[in-house]
Tab-separated table of N, CA and C in Angstrom:
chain	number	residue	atom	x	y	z
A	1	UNK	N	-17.961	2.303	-10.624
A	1	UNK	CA	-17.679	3.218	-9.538
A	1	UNK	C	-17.601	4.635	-10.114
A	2	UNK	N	-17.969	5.960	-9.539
A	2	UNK	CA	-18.301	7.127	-10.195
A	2	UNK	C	-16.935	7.750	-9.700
A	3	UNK	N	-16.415	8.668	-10.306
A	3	UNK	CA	-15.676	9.346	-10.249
A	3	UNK	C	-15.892	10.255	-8.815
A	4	UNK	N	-16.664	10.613	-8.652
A	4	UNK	CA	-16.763	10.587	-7.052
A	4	UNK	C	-16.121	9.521	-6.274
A	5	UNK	N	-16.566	8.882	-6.064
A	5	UNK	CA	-15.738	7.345	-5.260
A	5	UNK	C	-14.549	7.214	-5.364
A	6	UNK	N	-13.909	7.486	-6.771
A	6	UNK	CA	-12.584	7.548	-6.956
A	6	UNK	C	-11.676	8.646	-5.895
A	7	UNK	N	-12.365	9.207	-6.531
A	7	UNK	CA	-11.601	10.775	-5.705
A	7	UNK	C	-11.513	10.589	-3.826
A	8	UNK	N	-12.459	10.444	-3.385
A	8	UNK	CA	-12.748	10.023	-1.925
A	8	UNK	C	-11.834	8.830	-1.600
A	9	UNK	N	-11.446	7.471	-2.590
A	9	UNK	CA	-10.742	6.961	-2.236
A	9	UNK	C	-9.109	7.516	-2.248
A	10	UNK	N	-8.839	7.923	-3.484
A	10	UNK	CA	-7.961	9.033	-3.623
A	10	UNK	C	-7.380	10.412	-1.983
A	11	UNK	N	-8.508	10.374	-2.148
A	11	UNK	CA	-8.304	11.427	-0.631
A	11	UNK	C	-7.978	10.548	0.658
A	12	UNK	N	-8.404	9.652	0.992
A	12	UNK	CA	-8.001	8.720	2.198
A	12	UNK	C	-6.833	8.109	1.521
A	13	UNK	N	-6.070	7.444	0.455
A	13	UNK	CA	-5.144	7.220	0.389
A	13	UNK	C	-3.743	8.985	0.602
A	14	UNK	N	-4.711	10.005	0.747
A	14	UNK	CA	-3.623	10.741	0.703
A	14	UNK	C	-3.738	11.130	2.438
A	15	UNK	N	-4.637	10.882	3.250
A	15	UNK	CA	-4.924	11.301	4.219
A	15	UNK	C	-3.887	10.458	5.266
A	16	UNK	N	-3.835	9.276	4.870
A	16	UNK	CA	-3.024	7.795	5.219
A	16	UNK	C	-1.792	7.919	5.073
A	17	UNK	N	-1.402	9.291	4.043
A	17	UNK	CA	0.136	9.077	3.915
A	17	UNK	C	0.610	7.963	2.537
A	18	UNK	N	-0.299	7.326	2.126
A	18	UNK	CA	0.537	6.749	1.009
A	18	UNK	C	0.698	7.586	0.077
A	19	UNK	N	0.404	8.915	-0.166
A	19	UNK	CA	0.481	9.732	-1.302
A	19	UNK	C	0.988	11.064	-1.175
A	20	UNK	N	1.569	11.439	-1.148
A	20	UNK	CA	1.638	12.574	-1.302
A	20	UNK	C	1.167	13.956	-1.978
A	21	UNK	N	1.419	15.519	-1.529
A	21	UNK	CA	0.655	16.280	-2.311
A	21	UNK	C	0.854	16.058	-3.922
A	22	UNK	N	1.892	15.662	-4.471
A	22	UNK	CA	1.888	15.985	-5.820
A	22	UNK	C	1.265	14.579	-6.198
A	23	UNK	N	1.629	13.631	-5.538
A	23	UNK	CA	0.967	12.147	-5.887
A	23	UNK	C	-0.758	12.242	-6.156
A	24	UNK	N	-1.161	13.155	-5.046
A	24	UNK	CA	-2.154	13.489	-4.791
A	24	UNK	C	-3.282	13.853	-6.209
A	25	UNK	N	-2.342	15.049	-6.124
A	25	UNK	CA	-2.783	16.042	-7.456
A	25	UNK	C	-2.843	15.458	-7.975
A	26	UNK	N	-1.773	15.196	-8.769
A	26	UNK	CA	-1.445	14.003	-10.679
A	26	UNK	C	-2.526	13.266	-10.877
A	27	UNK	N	-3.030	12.557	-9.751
A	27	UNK	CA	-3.979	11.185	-9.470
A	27	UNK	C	-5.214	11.625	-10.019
A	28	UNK	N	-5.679	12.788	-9.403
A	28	UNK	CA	-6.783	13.398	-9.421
A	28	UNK	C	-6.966	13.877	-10.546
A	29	UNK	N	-6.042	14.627	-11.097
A	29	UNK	CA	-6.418	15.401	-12.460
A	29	UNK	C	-6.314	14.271	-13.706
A	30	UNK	N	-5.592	13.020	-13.270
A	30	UNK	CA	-5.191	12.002	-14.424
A	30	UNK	C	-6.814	11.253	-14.467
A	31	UNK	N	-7.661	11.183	-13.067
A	31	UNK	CA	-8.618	10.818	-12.917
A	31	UNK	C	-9.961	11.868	-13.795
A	32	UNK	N	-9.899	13.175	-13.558
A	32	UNK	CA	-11.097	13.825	-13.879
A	32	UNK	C	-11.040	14.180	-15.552
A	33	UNK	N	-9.563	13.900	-15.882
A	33	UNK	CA	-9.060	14.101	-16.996
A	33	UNK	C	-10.228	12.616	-17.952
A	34	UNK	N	-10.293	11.521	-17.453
A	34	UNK	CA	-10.923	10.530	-17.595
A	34	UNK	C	-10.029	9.119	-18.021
A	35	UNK	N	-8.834	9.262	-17.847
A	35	UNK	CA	-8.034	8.152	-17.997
A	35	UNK	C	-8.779	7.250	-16.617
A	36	UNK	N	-8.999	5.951	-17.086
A	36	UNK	CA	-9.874	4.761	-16.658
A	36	UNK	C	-8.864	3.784	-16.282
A	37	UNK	N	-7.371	4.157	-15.599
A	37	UNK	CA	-6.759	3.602	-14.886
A	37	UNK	C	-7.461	3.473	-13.464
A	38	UNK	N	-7.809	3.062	-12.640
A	38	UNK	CA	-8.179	2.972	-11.265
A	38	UNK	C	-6.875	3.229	-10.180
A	39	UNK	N	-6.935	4.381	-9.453
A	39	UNK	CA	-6.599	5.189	-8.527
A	39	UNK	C	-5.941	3.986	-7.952
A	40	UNK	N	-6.391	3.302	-7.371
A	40	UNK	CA	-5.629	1.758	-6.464
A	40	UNK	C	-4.880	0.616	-7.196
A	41	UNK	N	-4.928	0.600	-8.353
A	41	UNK	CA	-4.114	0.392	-9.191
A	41	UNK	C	-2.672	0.758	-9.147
A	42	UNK	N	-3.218	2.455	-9.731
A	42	UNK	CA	-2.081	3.567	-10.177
A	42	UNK	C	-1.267	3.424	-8.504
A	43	UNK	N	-1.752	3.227	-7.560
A	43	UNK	CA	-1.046	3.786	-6.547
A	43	UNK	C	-0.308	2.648	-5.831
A	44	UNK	N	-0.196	1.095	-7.071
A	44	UNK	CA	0.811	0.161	-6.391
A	44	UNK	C	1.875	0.222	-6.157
A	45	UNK	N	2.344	1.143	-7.587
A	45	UNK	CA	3.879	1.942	-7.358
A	45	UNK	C	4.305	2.621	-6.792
A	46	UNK	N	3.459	3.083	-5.526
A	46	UNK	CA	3.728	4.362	-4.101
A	46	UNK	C	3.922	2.922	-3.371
A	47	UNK	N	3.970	2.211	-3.337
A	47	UNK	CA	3.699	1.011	-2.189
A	47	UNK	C	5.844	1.037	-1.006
A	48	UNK	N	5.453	1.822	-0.092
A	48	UNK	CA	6.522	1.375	0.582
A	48	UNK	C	6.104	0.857	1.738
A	49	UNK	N	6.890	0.471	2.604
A	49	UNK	CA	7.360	-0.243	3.847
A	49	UNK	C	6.966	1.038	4.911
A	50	UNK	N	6.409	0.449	5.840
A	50	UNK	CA	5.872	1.639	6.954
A	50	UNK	C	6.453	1.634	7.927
A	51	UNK	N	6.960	2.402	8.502
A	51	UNK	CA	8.227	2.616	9.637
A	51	UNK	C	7.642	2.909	11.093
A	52	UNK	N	6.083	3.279	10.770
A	52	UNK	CA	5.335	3.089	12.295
A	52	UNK	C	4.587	2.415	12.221
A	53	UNK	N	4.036	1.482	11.255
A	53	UNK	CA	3.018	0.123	11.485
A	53	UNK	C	4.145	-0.931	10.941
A	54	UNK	N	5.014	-1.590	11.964
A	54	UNK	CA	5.937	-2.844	11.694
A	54	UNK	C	6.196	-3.594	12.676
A	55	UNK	N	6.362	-5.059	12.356
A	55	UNK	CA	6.539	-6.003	13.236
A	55	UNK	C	7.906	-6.396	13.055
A	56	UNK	N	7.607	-6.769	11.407
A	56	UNK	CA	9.355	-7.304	11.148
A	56	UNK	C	10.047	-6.073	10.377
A	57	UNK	N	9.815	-5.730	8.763
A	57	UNK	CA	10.277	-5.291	7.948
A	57	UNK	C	9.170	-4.061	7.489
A	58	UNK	N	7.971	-3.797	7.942
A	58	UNK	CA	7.091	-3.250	7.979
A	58	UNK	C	6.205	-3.271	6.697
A	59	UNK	N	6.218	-4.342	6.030
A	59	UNK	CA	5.657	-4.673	4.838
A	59	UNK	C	4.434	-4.561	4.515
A	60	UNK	N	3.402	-5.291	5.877
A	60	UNK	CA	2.232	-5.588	6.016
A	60	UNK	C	1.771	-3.979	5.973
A	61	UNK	N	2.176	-2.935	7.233
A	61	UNK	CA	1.781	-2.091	7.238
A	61	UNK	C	1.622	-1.006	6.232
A	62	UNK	N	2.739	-1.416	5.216
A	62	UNK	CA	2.920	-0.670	3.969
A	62	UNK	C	1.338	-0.683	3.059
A	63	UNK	N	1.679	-2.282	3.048
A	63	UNK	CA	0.428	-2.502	1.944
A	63	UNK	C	-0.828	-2.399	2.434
A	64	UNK	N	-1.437	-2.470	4.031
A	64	UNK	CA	-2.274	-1.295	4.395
A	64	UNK	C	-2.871	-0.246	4.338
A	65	UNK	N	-1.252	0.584	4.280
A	65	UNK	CA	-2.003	1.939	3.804
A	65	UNK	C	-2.324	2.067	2.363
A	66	UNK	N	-1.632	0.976	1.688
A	66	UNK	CA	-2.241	1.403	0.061
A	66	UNK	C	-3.669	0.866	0.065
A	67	UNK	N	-3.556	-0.429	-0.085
A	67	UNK	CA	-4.834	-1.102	0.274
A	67	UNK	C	-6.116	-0.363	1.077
A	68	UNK	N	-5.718	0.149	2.103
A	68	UNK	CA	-6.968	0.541	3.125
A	68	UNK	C	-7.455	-0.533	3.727
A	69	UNK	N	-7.190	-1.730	3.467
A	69	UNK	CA	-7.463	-2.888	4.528
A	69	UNK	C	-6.045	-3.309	6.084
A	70	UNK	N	-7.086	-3.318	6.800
A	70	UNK	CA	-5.920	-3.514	8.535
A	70	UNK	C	-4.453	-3.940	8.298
A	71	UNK	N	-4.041	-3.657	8.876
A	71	UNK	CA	-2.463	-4.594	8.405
A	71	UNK	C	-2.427	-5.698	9.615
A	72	UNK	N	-3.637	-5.772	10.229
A	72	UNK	CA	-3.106	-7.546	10.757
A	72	UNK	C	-4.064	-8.302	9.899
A	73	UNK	N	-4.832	-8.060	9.064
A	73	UNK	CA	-5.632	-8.990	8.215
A	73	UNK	C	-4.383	-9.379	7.195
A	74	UNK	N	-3.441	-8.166	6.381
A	74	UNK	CA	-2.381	-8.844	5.558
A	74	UNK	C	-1.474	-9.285	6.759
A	75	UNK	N	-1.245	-8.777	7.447
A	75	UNK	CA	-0.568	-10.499	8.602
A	75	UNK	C	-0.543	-11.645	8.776
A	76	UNK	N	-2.025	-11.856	8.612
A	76	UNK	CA	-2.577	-13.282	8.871
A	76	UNK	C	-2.699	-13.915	7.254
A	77	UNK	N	-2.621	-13.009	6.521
A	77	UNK	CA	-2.598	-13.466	5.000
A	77	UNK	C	-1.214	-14.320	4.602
A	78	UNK	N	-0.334	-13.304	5.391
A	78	UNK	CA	1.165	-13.688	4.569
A	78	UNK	C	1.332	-14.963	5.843
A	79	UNK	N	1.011	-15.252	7.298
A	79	UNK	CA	1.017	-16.471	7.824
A	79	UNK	C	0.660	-17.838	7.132
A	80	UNK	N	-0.619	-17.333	6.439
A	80	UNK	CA	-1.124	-18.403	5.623
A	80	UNK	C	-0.866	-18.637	4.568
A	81	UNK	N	-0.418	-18.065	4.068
A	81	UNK	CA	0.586	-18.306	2.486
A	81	UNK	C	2.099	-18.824	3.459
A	82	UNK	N	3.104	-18.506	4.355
A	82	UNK	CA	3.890	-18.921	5.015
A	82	UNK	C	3.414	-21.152	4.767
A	83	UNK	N	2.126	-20.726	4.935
A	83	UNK	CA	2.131	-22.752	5.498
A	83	UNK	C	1.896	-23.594	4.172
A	84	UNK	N	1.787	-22.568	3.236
A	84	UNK	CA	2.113	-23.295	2.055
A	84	UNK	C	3.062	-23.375	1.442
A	85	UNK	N	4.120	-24.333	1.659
A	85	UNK	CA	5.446	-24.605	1.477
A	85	UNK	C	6.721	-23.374	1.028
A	86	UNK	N	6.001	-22.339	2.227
A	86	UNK	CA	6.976	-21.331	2.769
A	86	UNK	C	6.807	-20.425	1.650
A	87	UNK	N	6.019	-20.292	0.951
A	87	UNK	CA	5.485	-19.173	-0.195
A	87	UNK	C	5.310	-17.828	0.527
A	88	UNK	N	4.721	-17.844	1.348
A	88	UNK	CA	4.041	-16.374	2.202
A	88	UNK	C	6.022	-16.090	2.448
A	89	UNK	N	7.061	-16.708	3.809
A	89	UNK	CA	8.052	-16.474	3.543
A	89	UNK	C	9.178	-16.135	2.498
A	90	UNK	N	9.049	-16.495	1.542
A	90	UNK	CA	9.946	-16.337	0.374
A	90	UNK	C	9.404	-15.060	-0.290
A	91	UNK	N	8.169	-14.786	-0.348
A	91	UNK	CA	7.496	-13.706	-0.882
A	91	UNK	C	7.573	-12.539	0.311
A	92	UNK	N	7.355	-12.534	1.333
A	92	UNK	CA	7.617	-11.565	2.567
A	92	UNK	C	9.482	-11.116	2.247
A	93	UNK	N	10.310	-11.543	2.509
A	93	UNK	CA	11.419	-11.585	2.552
A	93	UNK	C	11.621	-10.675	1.081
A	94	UNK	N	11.354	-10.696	-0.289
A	94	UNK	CA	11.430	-10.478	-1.431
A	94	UNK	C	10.586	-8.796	-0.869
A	95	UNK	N	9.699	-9.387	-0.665
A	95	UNK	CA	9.386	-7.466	-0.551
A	95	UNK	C	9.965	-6.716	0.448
A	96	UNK	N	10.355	-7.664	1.379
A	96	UNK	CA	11.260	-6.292	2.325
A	96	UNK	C	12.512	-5.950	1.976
A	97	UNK	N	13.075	-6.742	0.745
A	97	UNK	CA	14.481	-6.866	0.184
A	97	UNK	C	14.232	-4.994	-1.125
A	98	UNK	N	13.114	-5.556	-1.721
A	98	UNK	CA	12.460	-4.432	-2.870
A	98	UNK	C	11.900	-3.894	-2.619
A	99	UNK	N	10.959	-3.708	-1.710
A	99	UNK	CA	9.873	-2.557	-1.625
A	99	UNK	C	10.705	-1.401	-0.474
A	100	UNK	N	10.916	-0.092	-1.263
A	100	UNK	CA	11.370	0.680	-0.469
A	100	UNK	C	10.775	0.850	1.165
A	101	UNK	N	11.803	1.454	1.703
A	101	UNK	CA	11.701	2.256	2.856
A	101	UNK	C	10.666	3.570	2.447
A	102	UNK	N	9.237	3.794	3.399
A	102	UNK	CA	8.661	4.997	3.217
A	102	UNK	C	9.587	6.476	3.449
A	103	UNK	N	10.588	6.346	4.300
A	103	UNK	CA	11.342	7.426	4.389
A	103	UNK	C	12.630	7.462	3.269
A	104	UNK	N	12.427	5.951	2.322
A	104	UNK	CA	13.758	6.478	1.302
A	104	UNK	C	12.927	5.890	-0.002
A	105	UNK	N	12.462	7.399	0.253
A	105	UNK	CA	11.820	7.349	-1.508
A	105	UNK	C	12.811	7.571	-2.321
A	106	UNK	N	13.973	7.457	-2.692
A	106	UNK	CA	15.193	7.342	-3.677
A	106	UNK	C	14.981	6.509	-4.326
């Protein structure tokens, strides 16, 4: 993937709100700089809980916006991990316990 691509993905993760301006920046310059971390990677550790895409704990919607994939596709993901002897549950529950609140980045 060219460093172009990076950046563009970079920009829709900041457009989405999972990033912020300085998140933004760092990303970019850590990118053109040529560190060969991948942008979607680096940006698992922005991963919070979304306070306007939520059903239960707003988890799904969180990892949405990092991801860039729908948050009812990870819906139907964590249902189906749910029917395997309650894995999707035990793991849902664990991230809404740890994965911050998007409004308490503390």
């Amino acid at each position: 993937m060219s460093v172009a691509d990076e950046i563009e993905k970079l920009h829709r993760l900041h457009q989405d709100g999972a990033l912020n301006v300085e998140e933004f920046a760092a990303a970019k310059a850590k990118l053109l700089a040529g560190d060969s971390t991948p942008p979607m990677l680096a940006a698992t550790g922005l991963l919070r809980r979304s306070r306007s895409d939520r059903w239960l704990g707003g988890v799904c919607g969180g990892i949405a916006k990092v991801s860039g994939i729908e948050s009812w596709v990870w819906r139907l993901l964590w249902v189906v991990m749910a029917c395997f002897a309650g894995v999707g549950i035990l793991a849902y529950i664990l991230c809404w316990i740890f994965v911050p609140d998007e409004d308490n980045t503390g």
